[in-house]
Amino acid sequence: FNGLGASFSKEKFSSATKFFYQTGKNNFPIKNGQSDRLTHSEINKWVILQKNGFKINKQQQLDVNIWNQTADRNLPPNLVQRTSVAEQADESLRTTLNWKYIGYQSILQLRSGLFYERLFFQDAVAGIDSRSRTWTSRNEVEWTKTLSQNHVFNIGANHAYLKAIST
């Protein structure tokens, strides 16, 4: 099983959902002159994506997107290690909101995104327990005006915020 999706569309609304799953042992042969295989290298990964579009009227469109991904990994030993117990767990949640207004020879767009990332790394042998989280917010406004066939005026502004926590 790798992925599954469904979508629905009408004149003023569209929606799509996609789901992915990936798993693997990743125990491929190591080129070290022996017949060894990579150990402790499994992965499990889940992704879900939701996209919604709303046509408010002839001039306005609103899009909302949500994407969540998790991955659990066993990390294999490096070249000087015999074994490994290292593990890493990642998670991300990303959301976006986009609004577009199409006027006479002009387009106004507002875009906003909020992103959460989590990364946990543990290695009991090395005594490491590292946990980090980040929040990112990004907001943009853009206006495009067609002045003539050969001239377009474009102006915009953006703001970004980042907060990181590590333990």
Short mmCIF file of C-alpha atoms in Angstrom, two decimals:
data_model
loop_
_atom_site.label_atom_id
_atom_site.label_comp_id
_atom_site.label_asym_id
_atom_site.label_seq_id
_atom_site.Cartn_x
_atom_site.Cartn_y
_atom_site.Cartn_z
CA PHE A 1 0.00 0.00 0.00
CA ASN A 2 1.46 3.33 -1.00
CA GLY A 3 -1.28 5.92 -1.36
CA LEU A 4 -4.94 6.66 -1.69
CA GLY A 5 -6.76 9.78 -2.79
CA ALA A 6 -10.20 11.14 -3.44
CA SER A 7 -11.41 14.41 -4.88
CA PHE A 8 -14.69 16.23 -5.38
CA SER A 9 -15.43 19.30 -7.46
CA LYS A 10 -18.43 21.48 -8.13
CA GLU A 11 -18.77 24.93 -9.65
CA LYS A 12 -17.90 26.82 -6.44
CA PHE A 13 -16.12 24.19 -4.34
CA SER A 14 -13.35 21.66 -4.80
CA SER A 15 -11.79 19.28 -2.32
CA ALA A 16 -9.06 16.67 -2.51
CA THR A 17 -7.75 14.31 0.15
CA LYS A 18 -4.61 12.24 -0.27
CA PHE A 19 -3.12 9.69 2.09
CA PHE A 20 0.31 8.05 1.77
CA TYR A 21 2.02 5.36 3.78
CA GLN A 22 5.57 4.14 3.35
CA THR A 23 7.39 1.46 5.27
CA GLY A 24 10.68 -0.23 4.65
CA LYS A 25 13.30 -2.38 6.28
CA ASN A 26 16.11 -0.65 4.33
CA ASN A 27 18.30 -3.66 5.00
CA PHE A 28 20.25 -3.46 1.76
CA PRO A 29 23.75 -4.99 1.41
CA ILE A 30 26.71 -2.98 2.68
CA LYS A 31 29.74 -2.79 0.44
CA ASN A 32 32.36 -3.50 3.08
CA GLY A 33 33.99 -6.62 1.66
CA GLN A 34 31.66 -8.86 3.69
CA SER A 35 28.13 -10.06 3.15
CA ASP A 36 26.67 -7.71 5.77
CA ARG A 37 23.33 -6.01 5.50
CA LEU A 38 22.34 -2.67 6.95
CA THR A 39 20.68 -3.16 10.34
CA HIS A 40 18.39 -1.05 12.49
CA SER A 41 17.29 1.10 9.54
CA GLU A 42 13.52 0.67 9.34
CA ILE A 43 11.18 3.55 8.49
CA ASN A 44 7.45 4.15 8.82
CA LYS A 45 6.06 7.30 7.23
CA TRP A 46 2.50 8.65 7.07
CA VAL A 47 1.27 11.66 5.09
CA ILE A 48 -2.20 13.13 4.81
CA LEU A 49 -3.04 16.12 2.62
CA GLN A 50 -6.31 18.04 2.47
CA LYS A 51 -6.93 20.75 -0.14
CA ASN A 52 -10.10 22.84 -0.34
CA GLY A 53 -10.94 25.57 -2.84
CA PHE A 54 -13.87 27.97 -2.63
CA LYS A 55 -14.93 30.21 -5.49
CA ILE A 56 -16.58 33.03 -3.55
CA ASN A 57 -17.74 34.82 -6.69
CA LYS A 58 -16.43 35.58 -10.20
CA GLN A 59 -13.60 37.66 -8.79
CA GLN A 60 -12.62 35.88 -5.57
CA GLN A 61 -11.03 32.52 -4.78
CA LEU A 62 -10.10 31.10 -1.36
CA ASP A 63 -7.88 28.04 -0.92
CA VAL A 64 -7.21 26.19 2.35
CA ASN A 65 -4.55 23.47 2.55
CA ILE A 66 -3.49 21.20 5.41
CA TRP A 67 -0.61 18.72 5.28
CA ASN A 68 0.45 16.42 8.13
CA GLN A 69 3.44 14.09 7.97
CA THR A 70 4.97 11.76 10.54
CA ALA A 71 8.02 9.57 10.19
CA ASP A 72 9.55 7.11 12.63
CA ARG A 73 13.05 5.94 11.78
CA ASN A 74 15.55 3.55 13.27
CA LEU A 75 18.97 4.94 12.41
CA PRO A 76 21.62 2.42 11.36
CA PRO A 77 25.10 2.27 12.87
CA ASN A 78 27.74 4.47 11.29
CA LEU A 79 30.92 3.01 9.83
CA VAL A 80 32.69 2.75 13.21
CA GLN A 81 29.74 1.29 15.15
CA ARG A 82 28.78 -2.36 15.34
CA THR A 83 25.17 -1.72 16.41
CA SER A 84 22.82 1.20 16.85
CA VAL A 85 19.78 1.92 18.99
CA ALA A 86 19.33 5.46 17.65
CA GLU A 87 15.81 6.50 16.73
CA GLN A 88 14.31 9.62 15.22
CA ALA A 89 10.67 10.71 15.16
CA ASP A 90 9.65 13.61 12.92
CA GLU A 91 6.31 15.34 12.59
CA SER A 92 5.22 18.33 10.57
CA LEU A 93 1.90 20.09 10.30
CA ARG A 94 1.59 22.73 7.58
CA THR A 95 -1.42 24.89 6.87
CA THR A 96 -1.90 27.56 4.22
CA LEU A 97 -4.64 30.02 3.41
CA ASN A 98 -4.65 31.83 0.06
CA TRP A 99 -7.14 34.49 -1.07
CA LYS A 100 -7.16 36.00 -4.54
CA TYR A 101 -9.19 38.92 -5.89
CA ILE A 102 -9.14 39.48 -9.65
CA GLY A 103 -10.16 43.01 -10.60
CA TYR A 104 -10.00 45.00 -13.79
CA GLN A 105 -6.36 44.64 -14.95
CA SER A 106 -5.24 43.88 -11.39
CA ILE A 107 -4.87 40.99 -8.97
CA LEU A 108 -4.70 41.23 -5.19
CA GLN A 109 -3.44 38.18 -3.28
CA LEU A 110 -3.17 37.44 0.44
CA ARG A 111 -1.24 34.36 1.52
CA SER A 112 -0.72 32.99 5.01
CA GLY A 113 0.98 29.88 6.31
CA LEU A 114 1.50 28.34 9.72
CA PHE A 115 3.98 25.48 10.05
CA TYR A 116 4.85 23.25 13.02
CA GLU A 117 7.85 20.93 12.98
CA ARG A 118 8.91 18.42 15.63
CA LEU A 119 12.08 16.34 15.66
CA PHE A 120 12.93 13.90 18.44
CA PHE A 121 16.28 12.08 18.33
CA GLN A 122 17.30 9.48 20.90
CA ASP A 123 20.42 7.36 21.17
CA ALA A 124 20.67 5.51 24.50
CA VAL A 125 24.21 4.30 23.76
CA ALA A 126 25.50 7.84 23.20
CA GLY A 127 23.28 9.25 25.97
CA ILE A 128 21.47 11.64 23.63
CA ASP A 129 17.85 12.69 24.04
CA SER A 130 17.33 15.71 21.79
CA ARG A 131 13.90 17.20 21.24
CA SER A 132 13.20 20.25 19.11
CA ARG A 133 10.10 22.04 17.96
CA THR A 134 9.68 24.98 15.61
CA TRP A 135 6.76 27.21 14.75
CA THR A 136 6.92 29.31 11.59
CA SER A 137 4.38 31.84 10.42
CA ARG A 138 4.59 33.51 7.04
CA ASN A 139 2.21 36.14 5.68
CA GLU A 140 2.28 37.92 2.33
CA VAL A 141 0.27 40.47 0.40
CA GLU A 142 0.84 41.14 -3.30
CA TRP A 143 -0.80 43.48 -5.77
CA THR A 144 -0.24 43.29 -9.52
CA LYS A 145 -1.55 45.98 -11.87
CA THR A 146 -1.36 45.78 -15.66
CA LEU A 147 -0.60 49.29 -16.91
CA SER A 148 -0.29 48.45 -20.60
CA GLN A 149 0.54 45.53 -22.83
CA ASN A 150 4.25 45.91 -22.01
CA HIS A 151 4.11 47.28 -18.46
CA VAL A 152 3.06 45.61 -15.23
CA PHE A 153 3.39 47.12 -11.76
CA ASN A 154 3.89 44.67 -8.90
CA ILE A 155 4.24 45.44 -5.20
CA GLY A 156 4.17 43.21 -2.16
CA ALA A 157 5.14 42.76 1.44
CA ASN A 158 5.81 39.76 3.62
CA HIS A 159 6.33 38.95 7.27
CA ALA A 160 7.95 35.88 8.75
CA TYR A 161 8.08 34.67 12.36
CA LEU A 162 10.07 31.73 13.68
CA LYS A 163 10.13 30.25 17.16
CA ALA A 164 12.36 27.29 18.03
CA ILE A 165 12.50 25.29 21.25
CA SER A 166 15.14 22.65 21.92
CA THR A 167 15.67 20.43 24.95
#
